[in-house]
Each structure stands twice: as structure tokens, then as C-alpha cells.
Coordinates of C-alpha atoms in Angstrom, one line a residue:
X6 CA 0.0 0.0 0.0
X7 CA 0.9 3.2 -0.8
X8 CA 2.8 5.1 2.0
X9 CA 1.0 8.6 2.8
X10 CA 2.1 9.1 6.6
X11 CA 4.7 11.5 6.1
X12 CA 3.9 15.4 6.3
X13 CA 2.7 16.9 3.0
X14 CA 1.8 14.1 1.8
X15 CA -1.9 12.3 0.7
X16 CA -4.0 12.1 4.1
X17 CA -1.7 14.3 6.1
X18 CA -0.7 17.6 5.5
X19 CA 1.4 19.6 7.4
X20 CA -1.4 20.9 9.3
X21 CA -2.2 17.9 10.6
X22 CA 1.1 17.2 11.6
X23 CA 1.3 20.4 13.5
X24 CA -2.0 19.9 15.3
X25 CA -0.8 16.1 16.0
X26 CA 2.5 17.4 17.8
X27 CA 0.6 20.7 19.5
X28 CA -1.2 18.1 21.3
X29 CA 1.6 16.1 22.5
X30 CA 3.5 19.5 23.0
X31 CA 0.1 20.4 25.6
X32 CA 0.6 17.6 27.4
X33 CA 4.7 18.6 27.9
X34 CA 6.5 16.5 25.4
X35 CA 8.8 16.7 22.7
X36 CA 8.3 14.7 19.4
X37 CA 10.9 12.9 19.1
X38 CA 9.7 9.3 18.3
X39 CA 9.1 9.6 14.0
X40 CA 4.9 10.1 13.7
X41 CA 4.6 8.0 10.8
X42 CA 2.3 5.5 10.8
X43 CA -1.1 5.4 9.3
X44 CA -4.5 4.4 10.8
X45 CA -3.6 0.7 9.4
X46 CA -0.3 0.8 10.4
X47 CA -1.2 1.4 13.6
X48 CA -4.1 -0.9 13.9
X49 CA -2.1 -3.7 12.2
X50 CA 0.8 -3.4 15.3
X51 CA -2.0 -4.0 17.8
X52 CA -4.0 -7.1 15.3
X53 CA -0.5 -8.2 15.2
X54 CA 0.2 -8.6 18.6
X55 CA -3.3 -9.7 19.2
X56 CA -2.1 -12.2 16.5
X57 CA -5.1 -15.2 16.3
X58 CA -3.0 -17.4 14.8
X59 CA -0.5 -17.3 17.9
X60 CA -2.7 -17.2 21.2
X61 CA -5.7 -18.7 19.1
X62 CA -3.4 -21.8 18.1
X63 CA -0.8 -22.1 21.2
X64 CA -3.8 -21.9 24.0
X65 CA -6.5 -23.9 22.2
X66 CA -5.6 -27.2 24.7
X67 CA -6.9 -24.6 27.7
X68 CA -10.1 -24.5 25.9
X69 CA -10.8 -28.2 23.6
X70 CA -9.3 -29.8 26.3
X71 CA -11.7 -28.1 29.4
X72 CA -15.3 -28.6 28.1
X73 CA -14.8 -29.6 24.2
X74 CA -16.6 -27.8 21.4
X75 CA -18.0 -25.6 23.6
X76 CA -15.3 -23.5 24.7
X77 CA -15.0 -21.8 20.8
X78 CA -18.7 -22.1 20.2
X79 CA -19.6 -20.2 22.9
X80 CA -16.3 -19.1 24.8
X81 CA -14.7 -17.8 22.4
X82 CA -17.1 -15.0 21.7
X83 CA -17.4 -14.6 25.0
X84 CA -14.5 -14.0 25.9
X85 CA -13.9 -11.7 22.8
X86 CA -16.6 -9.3 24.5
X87 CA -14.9 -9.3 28.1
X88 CA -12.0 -7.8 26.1
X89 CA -13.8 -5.6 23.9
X90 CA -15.4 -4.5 27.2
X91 CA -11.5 -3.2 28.3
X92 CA -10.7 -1.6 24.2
X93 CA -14.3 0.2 24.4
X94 CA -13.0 2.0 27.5
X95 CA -9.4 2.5 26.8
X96 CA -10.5 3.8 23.1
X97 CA -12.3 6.7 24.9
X98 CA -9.0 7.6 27.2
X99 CA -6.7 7.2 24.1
X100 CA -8.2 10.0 22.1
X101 CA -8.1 12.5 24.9
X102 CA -4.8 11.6 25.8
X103 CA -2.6 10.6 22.8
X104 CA 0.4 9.8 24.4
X105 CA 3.3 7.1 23.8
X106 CA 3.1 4.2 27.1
X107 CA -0.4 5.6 27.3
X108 CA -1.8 3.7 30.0
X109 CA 1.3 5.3 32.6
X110 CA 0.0 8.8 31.2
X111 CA -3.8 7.6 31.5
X112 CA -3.1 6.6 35.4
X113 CA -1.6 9.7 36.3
X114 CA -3.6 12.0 34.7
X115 CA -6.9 10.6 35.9
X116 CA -5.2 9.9 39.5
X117 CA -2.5 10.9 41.0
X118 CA 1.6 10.3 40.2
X119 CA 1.0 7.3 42.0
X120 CA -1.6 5.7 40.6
X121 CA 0.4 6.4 37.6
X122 CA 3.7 5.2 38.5
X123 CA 1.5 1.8 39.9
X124 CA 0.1 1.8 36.3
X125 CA 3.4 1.7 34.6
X126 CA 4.9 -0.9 36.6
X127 CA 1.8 -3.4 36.0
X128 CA 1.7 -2.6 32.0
X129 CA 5.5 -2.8 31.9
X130 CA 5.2 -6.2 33.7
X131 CA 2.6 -7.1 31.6
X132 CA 4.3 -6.5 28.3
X133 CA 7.5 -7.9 28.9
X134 CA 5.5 -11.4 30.4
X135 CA 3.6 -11.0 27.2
X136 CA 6.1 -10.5 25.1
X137 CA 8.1 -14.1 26.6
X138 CA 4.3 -15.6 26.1
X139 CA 4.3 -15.3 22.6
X140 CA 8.1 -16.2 22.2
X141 CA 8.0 -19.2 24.6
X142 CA 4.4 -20.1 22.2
X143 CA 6.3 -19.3 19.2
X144 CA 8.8 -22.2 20.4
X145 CA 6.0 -24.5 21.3
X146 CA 4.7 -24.2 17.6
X147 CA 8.3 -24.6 16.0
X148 CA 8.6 -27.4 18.4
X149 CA 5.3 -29.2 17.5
X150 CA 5.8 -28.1 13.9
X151 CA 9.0 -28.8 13.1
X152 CA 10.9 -30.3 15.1
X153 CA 10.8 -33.8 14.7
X154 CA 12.1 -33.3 11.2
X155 CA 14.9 -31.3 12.8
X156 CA 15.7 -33.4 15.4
X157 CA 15.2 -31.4 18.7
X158 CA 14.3 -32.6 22.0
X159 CA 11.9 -30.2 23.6
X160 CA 15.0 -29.5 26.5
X161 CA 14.9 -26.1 28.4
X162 CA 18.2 -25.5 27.1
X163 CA 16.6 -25.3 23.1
X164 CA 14.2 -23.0 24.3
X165 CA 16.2 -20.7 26.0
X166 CA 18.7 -20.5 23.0
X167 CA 15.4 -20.2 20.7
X168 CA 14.2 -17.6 22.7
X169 CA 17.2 -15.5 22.6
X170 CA 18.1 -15.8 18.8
X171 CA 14.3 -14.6 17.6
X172 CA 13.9 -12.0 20.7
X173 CA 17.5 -10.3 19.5
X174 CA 16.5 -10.8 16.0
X175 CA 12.8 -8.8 16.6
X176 CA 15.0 -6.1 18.7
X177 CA 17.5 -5.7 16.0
X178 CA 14.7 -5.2 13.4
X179 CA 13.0 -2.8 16.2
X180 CA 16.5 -0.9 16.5
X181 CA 16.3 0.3 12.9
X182 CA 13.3 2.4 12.7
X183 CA 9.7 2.3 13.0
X184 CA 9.3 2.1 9.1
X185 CA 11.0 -1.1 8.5
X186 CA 8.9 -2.5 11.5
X187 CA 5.5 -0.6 9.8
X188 CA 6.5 -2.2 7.2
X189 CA 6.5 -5.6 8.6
X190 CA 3.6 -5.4 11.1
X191 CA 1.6 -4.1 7.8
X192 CA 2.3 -7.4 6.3
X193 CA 1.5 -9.1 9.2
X194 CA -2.0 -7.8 9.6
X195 CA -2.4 -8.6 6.3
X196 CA -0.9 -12.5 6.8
X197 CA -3.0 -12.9 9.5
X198 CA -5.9 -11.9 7.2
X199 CA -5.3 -14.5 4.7
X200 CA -3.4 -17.2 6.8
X201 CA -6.5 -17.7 9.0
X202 CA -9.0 -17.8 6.0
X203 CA -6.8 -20.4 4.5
X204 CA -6.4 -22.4 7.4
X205 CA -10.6 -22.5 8.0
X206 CA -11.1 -23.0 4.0
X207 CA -8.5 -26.0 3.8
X208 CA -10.0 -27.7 7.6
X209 CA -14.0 -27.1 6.5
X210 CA -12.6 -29.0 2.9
X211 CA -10.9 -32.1 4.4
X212 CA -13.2 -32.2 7.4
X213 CA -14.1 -35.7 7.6
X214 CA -18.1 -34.5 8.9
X215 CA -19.9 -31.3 9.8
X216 CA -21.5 -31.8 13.0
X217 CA -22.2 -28.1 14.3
X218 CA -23.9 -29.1 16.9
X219 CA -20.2 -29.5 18.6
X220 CA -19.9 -26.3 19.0
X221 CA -21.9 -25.7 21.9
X222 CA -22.0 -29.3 23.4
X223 CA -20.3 -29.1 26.9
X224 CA -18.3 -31.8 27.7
X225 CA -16.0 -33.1 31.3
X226 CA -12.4 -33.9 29.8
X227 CA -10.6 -32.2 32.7
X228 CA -8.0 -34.7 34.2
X229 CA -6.5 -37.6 32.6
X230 CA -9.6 -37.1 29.9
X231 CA -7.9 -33.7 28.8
X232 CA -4.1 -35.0 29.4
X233 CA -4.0 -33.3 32.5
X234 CA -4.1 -29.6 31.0
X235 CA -6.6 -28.8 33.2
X236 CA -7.2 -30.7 37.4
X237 CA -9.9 -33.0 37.5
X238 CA -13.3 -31.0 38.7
X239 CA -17.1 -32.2 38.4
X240 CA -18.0 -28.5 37.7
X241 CA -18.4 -28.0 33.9
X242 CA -19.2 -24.5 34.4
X243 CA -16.2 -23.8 36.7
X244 CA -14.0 -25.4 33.8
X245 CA -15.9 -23.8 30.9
X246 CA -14.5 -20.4 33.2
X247 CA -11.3 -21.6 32.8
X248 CA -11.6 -22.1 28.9
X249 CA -12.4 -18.2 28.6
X250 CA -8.1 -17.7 29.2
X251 CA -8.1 -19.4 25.7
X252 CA -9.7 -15.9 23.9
X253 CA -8.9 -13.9 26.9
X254 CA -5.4 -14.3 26.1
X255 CA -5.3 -14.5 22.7
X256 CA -7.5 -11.1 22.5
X257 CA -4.5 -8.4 24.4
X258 CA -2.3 -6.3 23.4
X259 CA -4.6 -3.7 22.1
X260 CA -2.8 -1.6 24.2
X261 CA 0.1 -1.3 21.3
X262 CA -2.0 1.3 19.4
X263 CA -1.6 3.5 22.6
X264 CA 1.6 2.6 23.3
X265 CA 2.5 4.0 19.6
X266 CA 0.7 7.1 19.5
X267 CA 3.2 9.4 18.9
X268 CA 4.1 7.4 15.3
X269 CA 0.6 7.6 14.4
X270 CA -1.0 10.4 12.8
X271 CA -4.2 11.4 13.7
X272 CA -4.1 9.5 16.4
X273 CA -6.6 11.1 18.7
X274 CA -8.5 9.7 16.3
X275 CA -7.1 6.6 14.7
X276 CA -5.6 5.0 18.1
X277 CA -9.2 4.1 19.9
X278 CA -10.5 3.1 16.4
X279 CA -7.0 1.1 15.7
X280 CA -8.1 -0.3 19.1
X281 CA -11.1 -1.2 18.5
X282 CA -10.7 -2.4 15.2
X283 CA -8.0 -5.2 16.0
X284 CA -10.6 -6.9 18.9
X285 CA -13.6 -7.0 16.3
X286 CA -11.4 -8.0 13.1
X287 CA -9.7 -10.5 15.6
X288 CA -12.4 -11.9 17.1
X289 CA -14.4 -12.4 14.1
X290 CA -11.4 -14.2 11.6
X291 CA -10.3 -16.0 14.9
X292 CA -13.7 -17.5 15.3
X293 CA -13.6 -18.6 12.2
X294 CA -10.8 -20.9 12.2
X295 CA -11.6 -22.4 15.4
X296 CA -14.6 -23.5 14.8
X297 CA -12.9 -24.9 11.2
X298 CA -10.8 -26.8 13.7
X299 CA -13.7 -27.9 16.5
X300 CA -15.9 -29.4 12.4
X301 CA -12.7 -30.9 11.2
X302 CA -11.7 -33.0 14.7
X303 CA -12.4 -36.7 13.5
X304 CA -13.1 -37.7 17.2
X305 CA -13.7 -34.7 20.5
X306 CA -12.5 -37.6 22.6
X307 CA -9.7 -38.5 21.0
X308 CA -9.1 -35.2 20.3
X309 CA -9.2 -33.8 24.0
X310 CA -6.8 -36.5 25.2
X311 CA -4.0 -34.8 23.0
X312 CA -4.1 -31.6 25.3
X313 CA -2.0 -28.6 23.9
X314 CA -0.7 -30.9 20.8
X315 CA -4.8 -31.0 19.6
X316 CA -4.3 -28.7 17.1
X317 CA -0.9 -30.5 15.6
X318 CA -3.0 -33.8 15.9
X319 CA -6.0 -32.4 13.9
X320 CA -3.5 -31.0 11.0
X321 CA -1.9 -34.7 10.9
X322 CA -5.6 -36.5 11.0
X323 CA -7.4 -34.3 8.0
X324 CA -4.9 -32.2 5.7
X325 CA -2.6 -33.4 3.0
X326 CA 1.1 -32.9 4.1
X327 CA 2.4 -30.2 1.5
X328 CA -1.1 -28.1 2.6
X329 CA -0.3 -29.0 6.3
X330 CA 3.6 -27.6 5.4
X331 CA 2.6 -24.5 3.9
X332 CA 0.0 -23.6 6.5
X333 CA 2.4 -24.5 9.3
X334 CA 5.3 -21.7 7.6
X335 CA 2.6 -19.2 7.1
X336 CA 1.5 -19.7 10.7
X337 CA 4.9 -19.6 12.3
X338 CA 6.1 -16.2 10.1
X339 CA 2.8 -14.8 11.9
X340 CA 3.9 -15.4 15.0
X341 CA 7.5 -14.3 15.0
X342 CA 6.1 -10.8 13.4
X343 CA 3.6 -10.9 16.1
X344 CA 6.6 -10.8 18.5
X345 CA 8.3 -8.3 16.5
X346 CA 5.4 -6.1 17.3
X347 CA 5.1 -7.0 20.5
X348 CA 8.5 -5.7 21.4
X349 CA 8.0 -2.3 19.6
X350 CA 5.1 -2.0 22.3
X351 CA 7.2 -2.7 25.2
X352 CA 9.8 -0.2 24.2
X353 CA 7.4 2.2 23.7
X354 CA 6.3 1.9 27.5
X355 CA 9.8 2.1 28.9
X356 CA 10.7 4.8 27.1
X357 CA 7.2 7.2 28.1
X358 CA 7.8 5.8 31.6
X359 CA 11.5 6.6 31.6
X360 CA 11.7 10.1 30.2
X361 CA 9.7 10.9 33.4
X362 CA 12.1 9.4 35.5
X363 CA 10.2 6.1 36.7
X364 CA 12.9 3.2 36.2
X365 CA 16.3 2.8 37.0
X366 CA 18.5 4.5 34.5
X367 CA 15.7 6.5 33.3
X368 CA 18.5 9.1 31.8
X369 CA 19.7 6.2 29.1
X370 CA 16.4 4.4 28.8
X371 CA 14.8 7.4 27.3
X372 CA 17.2 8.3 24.8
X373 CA 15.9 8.6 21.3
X374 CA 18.3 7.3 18.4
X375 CA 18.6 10.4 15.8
X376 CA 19.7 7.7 12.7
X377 CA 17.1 5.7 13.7
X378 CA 14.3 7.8 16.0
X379 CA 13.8 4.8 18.3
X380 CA 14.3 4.2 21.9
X381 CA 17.3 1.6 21.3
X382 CA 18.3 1.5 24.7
X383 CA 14.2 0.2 25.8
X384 CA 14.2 -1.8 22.8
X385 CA 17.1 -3.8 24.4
X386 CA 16.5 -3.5 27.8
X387 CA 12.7 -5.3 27.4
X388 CA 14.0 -8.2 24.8
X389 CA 16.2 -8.9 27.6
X390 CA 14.1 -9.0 30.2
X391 CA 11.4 -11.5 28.7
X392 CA 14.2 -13.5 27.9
X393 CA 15.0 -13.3 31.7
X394 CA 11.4 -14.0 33.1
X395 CA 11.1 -17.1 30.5
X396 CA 14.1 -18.6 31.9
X397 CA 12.6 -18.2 35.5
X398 CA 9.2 -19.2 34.8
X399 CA 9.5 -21.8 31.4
X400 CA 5.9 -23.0 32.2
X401 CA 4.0 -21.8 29.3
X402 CA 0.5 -21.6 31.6
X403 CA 1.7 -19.8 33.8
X404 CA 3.5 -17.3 31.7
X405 CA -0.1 -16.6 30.0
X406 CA -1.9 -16.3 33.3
X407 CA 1.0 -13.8 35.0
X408 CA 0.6 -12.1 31.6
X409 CA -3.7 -11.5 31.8
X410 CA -3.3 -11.0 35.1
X411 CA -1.1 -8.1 34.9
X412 CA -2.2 -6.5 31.4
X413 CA -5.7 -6.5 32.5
X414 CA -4.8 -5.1 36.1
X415 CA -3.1 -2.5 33.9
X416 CA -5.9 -1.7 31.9
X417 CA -8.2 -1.6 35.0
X418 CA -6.7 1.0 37.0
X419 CA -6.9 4.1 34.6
X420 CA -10.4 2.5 33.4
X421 CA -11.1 2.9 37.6
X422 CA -9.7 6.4 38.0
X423 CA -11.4 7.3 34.7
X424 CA -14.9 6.4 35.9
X425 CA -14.1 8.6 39.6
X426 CA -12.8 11.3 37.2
X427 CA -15.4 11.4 34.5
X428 CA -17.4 14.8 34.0
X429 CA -15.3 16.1 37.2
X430 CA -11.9 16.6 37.2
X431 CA -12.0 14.7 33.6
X432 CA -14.2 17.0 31.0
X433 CA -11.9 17.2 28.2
X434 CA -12.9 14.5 26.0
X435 CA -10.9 14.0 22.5
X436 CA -13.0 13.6 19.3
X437 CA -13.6 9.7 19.9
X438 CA -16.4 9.6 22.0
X439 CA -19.1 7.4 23.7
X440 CA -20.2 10.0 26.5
X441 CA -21.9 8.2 29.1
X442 CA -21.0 4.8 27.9
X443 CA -18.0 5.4 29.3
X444 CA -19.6 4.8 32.8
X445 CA -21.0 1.4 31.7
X446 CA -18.2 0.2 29.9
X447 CA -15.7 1.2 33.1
X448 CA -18.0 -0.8 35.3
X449 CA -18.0 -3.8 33.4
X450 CA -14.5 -3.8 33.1
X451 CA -13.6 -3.6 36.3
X452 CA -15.8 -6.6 37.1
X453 CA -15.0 -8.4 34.6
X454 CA -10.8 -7.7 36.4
X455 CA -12.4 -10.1 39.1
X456 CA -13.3 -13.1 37.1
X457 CA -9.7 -13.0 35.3
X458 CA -8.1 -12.6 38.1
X459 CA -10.2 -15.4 39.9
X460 CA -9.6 -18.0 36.7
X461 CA -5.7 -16.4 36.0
X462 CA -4.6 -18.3 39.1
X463 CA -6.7 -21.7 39.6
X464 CA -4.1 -24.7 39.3
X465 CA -2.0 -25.7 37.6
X466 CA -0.8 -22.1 37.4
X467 CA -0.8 -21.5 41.0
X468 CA 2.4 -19.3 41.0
X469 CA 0.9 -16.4 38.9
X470 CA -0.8 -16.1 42.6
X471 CA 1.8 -15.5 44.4
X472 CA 4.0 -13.7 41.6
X473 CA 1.0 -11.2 41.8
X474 CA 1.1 -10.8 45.2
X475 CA 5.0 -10.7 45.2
X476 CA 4.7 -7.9 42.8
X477 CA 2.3 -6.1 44.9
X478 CA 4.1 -6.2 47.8
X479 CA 7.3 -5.2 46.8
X480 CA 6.0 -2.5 44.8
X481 CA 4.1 -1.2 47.7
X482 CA 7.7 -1.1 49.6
X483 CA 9.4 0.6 46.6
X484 CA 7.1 3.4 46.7
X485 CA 6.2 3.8 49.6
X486 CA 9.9 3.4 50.8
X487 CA 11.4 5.6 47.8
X488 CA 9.7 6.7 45.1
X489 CA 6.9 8.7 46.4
X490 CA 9.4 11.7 47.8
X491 CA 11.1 10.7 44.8
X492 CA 8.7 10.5 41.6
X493 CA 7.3 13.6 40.0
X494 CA 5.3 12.0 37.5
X495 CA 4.3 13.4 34.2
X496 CA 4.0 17.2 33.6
X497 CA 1.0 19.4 35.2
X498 CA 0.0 22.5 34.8
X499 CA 2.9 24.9 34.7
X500 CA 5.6 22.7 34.5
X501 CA 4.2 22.0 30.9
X502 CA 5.0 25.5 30.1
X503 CA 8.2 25.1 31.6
X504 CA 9.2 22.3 29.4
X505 CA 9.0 24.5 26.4
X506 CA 13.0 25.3 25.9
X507 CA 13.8 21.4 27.2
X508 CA 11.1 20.2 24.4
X509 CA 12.8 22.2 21.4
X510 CA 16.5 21.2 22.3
X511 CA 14.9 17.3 22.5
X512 CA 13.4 17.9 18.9
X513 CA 16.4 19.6 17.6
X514 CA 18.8 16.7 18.7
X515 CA 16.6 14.1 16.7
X516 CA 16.5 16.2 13.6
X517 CA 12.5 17.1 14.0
X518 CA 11.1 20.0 12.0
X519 CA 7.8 21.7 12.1

């Protein structure tokens, strides 16, 4: 597609680009990240990282091999709307406050420095978990995929090496400017697209029967039934619960179009549509293919006793081996470029949090590249810390529910503060906007915070529990014990206007002209 992002160009003229950097200029920052990405571009970094054909695929054992059929007939929309619940909400913050690591900004704006600073450190969390979730997934799918046919062993010490080589290779890529990773993160949305239309059209045309009515039968394969993927329980509806991680999961990230708001243009506009946008288009296309999958399953039993190799097992029973092959690369390119984008997102975070002074070595975190206008030091810095937390915590359940658990706690809190704030000490709205939606979409949100949290940390993933609570606690100590004297938080009020000499020299040293 034809690239109309830059200044002067088709779709955004220099007047739009001034009125895109006044407003990050109100809120007492310099534009130094490059703002060129379009309303795709940024939707297709937050579809990307959504990515259907990662979560969708890697988690489907927590769902087939739960209740059956069930948990994609009538989970997987489900759970689609408890996170469209969150992006409804977040869409309406994101156009008022446009802002790179938005949810930190979000948090403090709406609150306090605190609430903010408590923000940061949940989302940051919560991306760099996410970001080893997708990778360790990634390796599970290469494993499953490939591996037999290149000899590996499924040992701790091939995922850790895996890990590093793709994580360093997505930070490289990162390292070298947001258009090459546009670029890429464009062609995943796209591969997504067509990779999981493919995958439903080949599985519907080798499915062996159509029996719909699979798709919401509820069946007990917890146990030895489900290969142990989930404890044995009598309680179908307890279990079906559990399931909802399978789209819960699969359906976060959203978060990245906020994260990358000063890249996009427009993007008090095109962020909480780009938002938005990526949950519907996900949930619809990921539907899709899993219910292809639940039609094309020659036997549920049989099926459900494969645990999180079902959807290997289902490929091996039904599709001819070149189609299998082809599929297989298609769906493993999507997930590495899912990572890619994922990383760009974490970045993003540490940098906004950084230039405020909220991490150690804030003064080298935040530093912009002027070759490359990317925060190389936070590009690095997060890579190496999911590599880190992998190797600590290899368990792939458990990296998924210390991931939900934290993302959505993220998401919660400025959603919280928002819904205290709104029509009070919040009455600037940007031009997205639901009114007094907000207020229902807040409220659901924050209750649907309780049920993840409840079904984030039922066995076998017991230590997302006390990881959570280990968080909690020791951030409770940091602040309380340093930061809070410490901590100014984002701009307010005069020391915006303050920030106006500091803002020119930070544009000037990255080459940015208005």
C-alpha cells in the first residue's frame, strides 16, 4: 500500500502534523519518536500482537481440552466481549490523551503520580511477560511443527537458545526504525488476514463431517480425559471459566496502538479506532478458524486426550502434508512478526515511563536514536528482560496467566480512576467519543478484572498467585519506601510551560522540524 504518513503528503498535510504534535507539546512533550504511521499501520501493530494465529493456536488445549466444542462455540465469543469490554473504554482515554506508554500517562492523569507510576509498573510487567508468552508459544509451535524433522528434544536449554536468537533478532529489526517495522507489522496484519482464511477453508474441505452441533456441546475432559491440561473438577461450568483464558489471552495487546501514538498520525482519532478495530477483526477471523478446527476434529474424545498438541494432531488427521507444510510456515512467520510487534510496544512503555524518571536509568532508557528515532536502549532493555522471566518461569500456563493477570490489572486501573474522574476533574474529551457509555463500559470492566483474576490463578498455574502478590508487595515497599518523595510524574500545569525550551532542544537533537 501506498505510503501517505509523512507530512505533506496524501492524508496528512502539514497541518495535521502540527495539530498532532501541538497536542503532545500540551501535554509537555517533545516529538521525538518519528509520527509516521497510518491508521492501518497502527491498527495492524495491535492485530498483530493480538495475533489469532498465535494465542488462538498455542492456548486452544486450555479450551478443547476443558469442556470440548464448547469452549469456541460459545467461549470464544465470550470471551472476545470481556476484552472488547476493556478496548471500548481504553478507546475513549486514548483519544483525549494521545500519548506514547499511554496507559502510565492515562493513570496519572486521571489519579495521582502514584496511581500512575502503579500503572506503569503493571503494564510494563505485563508487556515484557507477554512478550516471553508469545516467544515461549512461538517455540512450542516450532517445536510441534517442526521439530521432529529437525531433530530437537523439547530440552529447556533449546528454548532458552530459541528464545534469545528470535527476541535479539525482533529487537534488531525494532532498532532500525519504525518504518521497517510498519513495514513488517503491515504485512502481518495482512498474513493474519489470509493465513487464517486459508487455514478454515482447507480444515472445512478435508473435514471428515460437519457436525455443528459440537460447538456448543459441553463436555467433562478435565483430568486424565484432557491430558491433565486442566485438574480434574465435576463442575463443567467452573471449567468452561477456565476455557475463557483461551480468547482472553489470545485477545490483548490492544494496548500497542496507545503505546505507539506518537508514530501515528491522527491518532486522537485513529488510536481508539486502531483499538477497537483489532478486537472485532480478531475476534471475528479467529472464530472462524476455530470453529474450522472444532468441524474438522475426527473424534472430540480423541481429540481432547492430545491436550495442547490437539491442534498438531488435527492438522496430521485431516490435511494433506504439503497443505499441512505451507499452512504451518505461514502460521509460524505470523507469530514471530507478532513478536516483533510485540517488542516495539514494550519499548514504547519504557521509554514514556523513563523520560519521566520512573525506572532505574531512566537518563539512558529514554534516549531517542537520531539515525534511527527509536528508543534503542528500551528496545534492548525489554528483549532482555522476557528473555529473563522465560528462563525463571518456562511453564507456558503460567506465563499466560501472570501475563492476563497483569495486562488487564493494567488496563483496570486508569479505566477505575477514569470512571471517579469522568465529568469532574475529567471533562476534556478528544473527538472519539461514547459519553456516558464510558460509565457502563468502566463498570464492566472492572468486574470483569475479578473473574480473570479469579480463573488467571486456579491450578495448575498457582504461581501467577503468588508472583502477583510478590509484585504487589514489593512495589508497595518501593514506593512507599522511595519513590513517592522521589517520583514527579508526568507534567502538570505549569511545569508544561516550563518544558517548552527542554522540548525544542529534544526535537532539535533528533532532527525534528515543524
Amino acid at each position: 500500500m501506498a505510503d501517505n504518513t509523512t507530512p505533506g503528503s496524501a492524508g496528512y498535510s502539514d497541518a495535521d502534523h502540527k495539530e498532532d504534535v501541538k497536542v503532545l507539546h500540551s501535554m509537555g512533550y517533545a516529538q521525538e519518536l518519528e509520527r509516521r504511521m497510518s491508521r492501518f499501520s497502527n491498527f495492524a501493530i495491535s492485530f498483530s500482537i493480538i495475533c489469532i494465529l498465535s494465542g488462538g493456536i498455542n492456548s486452544l488445549g486450555q479450551g478443547l481440552s476443558g469442556v470440548g466444542g464448547a469452549a469456541i462455540g460459545i467461549g470464544w465469543p465470550l470471551g472476545v466481549f470481556i476484552s472488547g469490554v476493556f478496548a471500548v473504554a481504553m478507546a475513549q482515554i486514548s483519544s483525549a490523551y494521545p500519548t506514547a506508554g499511554g496507559l502510565y500517562h492515562w493513570g496519572s492523569i486521571l489519579g495521582n503520580k502514584g496511581s500512575g507510576w502503579l500503572t506503569a509498573w503493571l503494564n510494563l510487567i505485563g508487556l515484557v511477560t507477554v512478550l516471553g508468552a508469545i516467544n515461549v508459544g512461538t517455540w512450542t509451535f516450532f517445536l510441534g511443527a517442526f521439530g521432529e524433522q529437525l531433530g530437537l528434544e523439547a530440552t529447556f536449554n533449546e528454548q532458552l537458545i530459541f528464545m534469545i536468537v528470535i527476541t535479539a533478532s525482533q529487537a534488531l529489526i525494532n532498532h532500525l526504525g519504525i518504518k521497517l517495522t510498519s513495514l513488517l507489522t503491515d504485512f502481518s496484519g495482512y498474513l493474519i488476514l489470509l493465513g487464517s482464511v486459508a487455514l478454515a477453508l482447507a480444515l472445512f474441505a478435508y473435514a471428515p463431517s460437519y457436525d455443528f452441533s459440537r460447538l456448543w456441546t459441553f463436555a467433562n475432559y478435565s483430568g486424565d480425559a484432557g491430558a491433565g491440561v486442566w485438574p480434574r473438577t465435576e463442575s463443567v461450568g467452573f471449567l468452561f471459566a477456565l476455557g475463557l483464558l483461551l480468547p482472553i489471552y489470545t485477545i490483548t495487546g490492544y494496548d500497542a496502538s496507545a503505546h505507539t501514538s506518537e508514530e501515528t498520525v491522527k491518532a486522537a482519532v485513529n488510536v481508539p479506532k486502531s483499538m477497537i478495530g483489532s478486537v472485532w477483526w480478531s475476534g471475528v477471523f479467529g472464530w472462524l478458524f476455530l470453529i474450522a478446527v472444532v468441524i474438522a476434529i475426527p473424534n472430540m474424545d480423541a481429540a481432547a486426550g492430545q491436550g495442547w498438541n490437539v491442534f498438531f494432531w488435527t492438522l496430521n488427521e485431516v490435511l494433506p502434508a504439503p497443505l499441512k507444510m505451507v499452512l504451518l510456515v505461514a502460521i509460524f512467520v505470523a507469530q514471530y512478526l507478532c513478536g516483533l510487534a510485540t517488542v516495539t510496544s514494550v519499548s514504547r512503555m519504557i521509554f514514556a515511563f523513563s523520560r519521566d524518571g520512573g525506572l532505574p536509568g531512566s537518563s539512558i532508557l529514554k534516549k531517542v536514536s537520531p539515525t534511527y528515532r527509536t528508543p534503542v536502549a528500551a528496545i534492548w532493555t525489554g528483549s532482555v528482560l522476557a528473555i529473563l522471566f522465560t528462563a525463571y518461569t518456562p511453564l507456558y500456563t503460567t506465563i499466560v496467566s501472570v501475563t492476563v493477570i497483569f495486562l488487564f490489572l493494567s488496563f483496570t486501573v486508569p479505566i477505575a480512576l477514569g470512571l471517579l474522574a469522568f465529568n469532574k476533574t475529567w471533562t476534556q474529551m478528544g473527538p472519539w467519543n461514547i459519553g456516558g457509555w464510558y460509565k457502563v463500559f468502566a463498570i464492566l470492566s472492572i468486574l470483569a478484572m475479578a473473574l480473570i483474576f479469579v480463573i488467571g490463578i486456579q491450578p495448575p498455574n498457582y504461581k501467577a498467585l503468588w508472583i502477583t502478590i510478590g509484585f504487589l508487595v514489593l512495589t508497595a515497599i518501593v514506593w512507599f519506601g522511595f519513590e513517592r518523595n522521589r517520583f514527579q510524574g508526568p507534567p502538570i500545569g505549569a511545569e508544561i510551560e516550563k518544558r517548552a525550551a527542554a522540548i525544542k532542544q529534544a526535537e532539535q537533537a533528533v532532527g525534528e522540524t515543524h
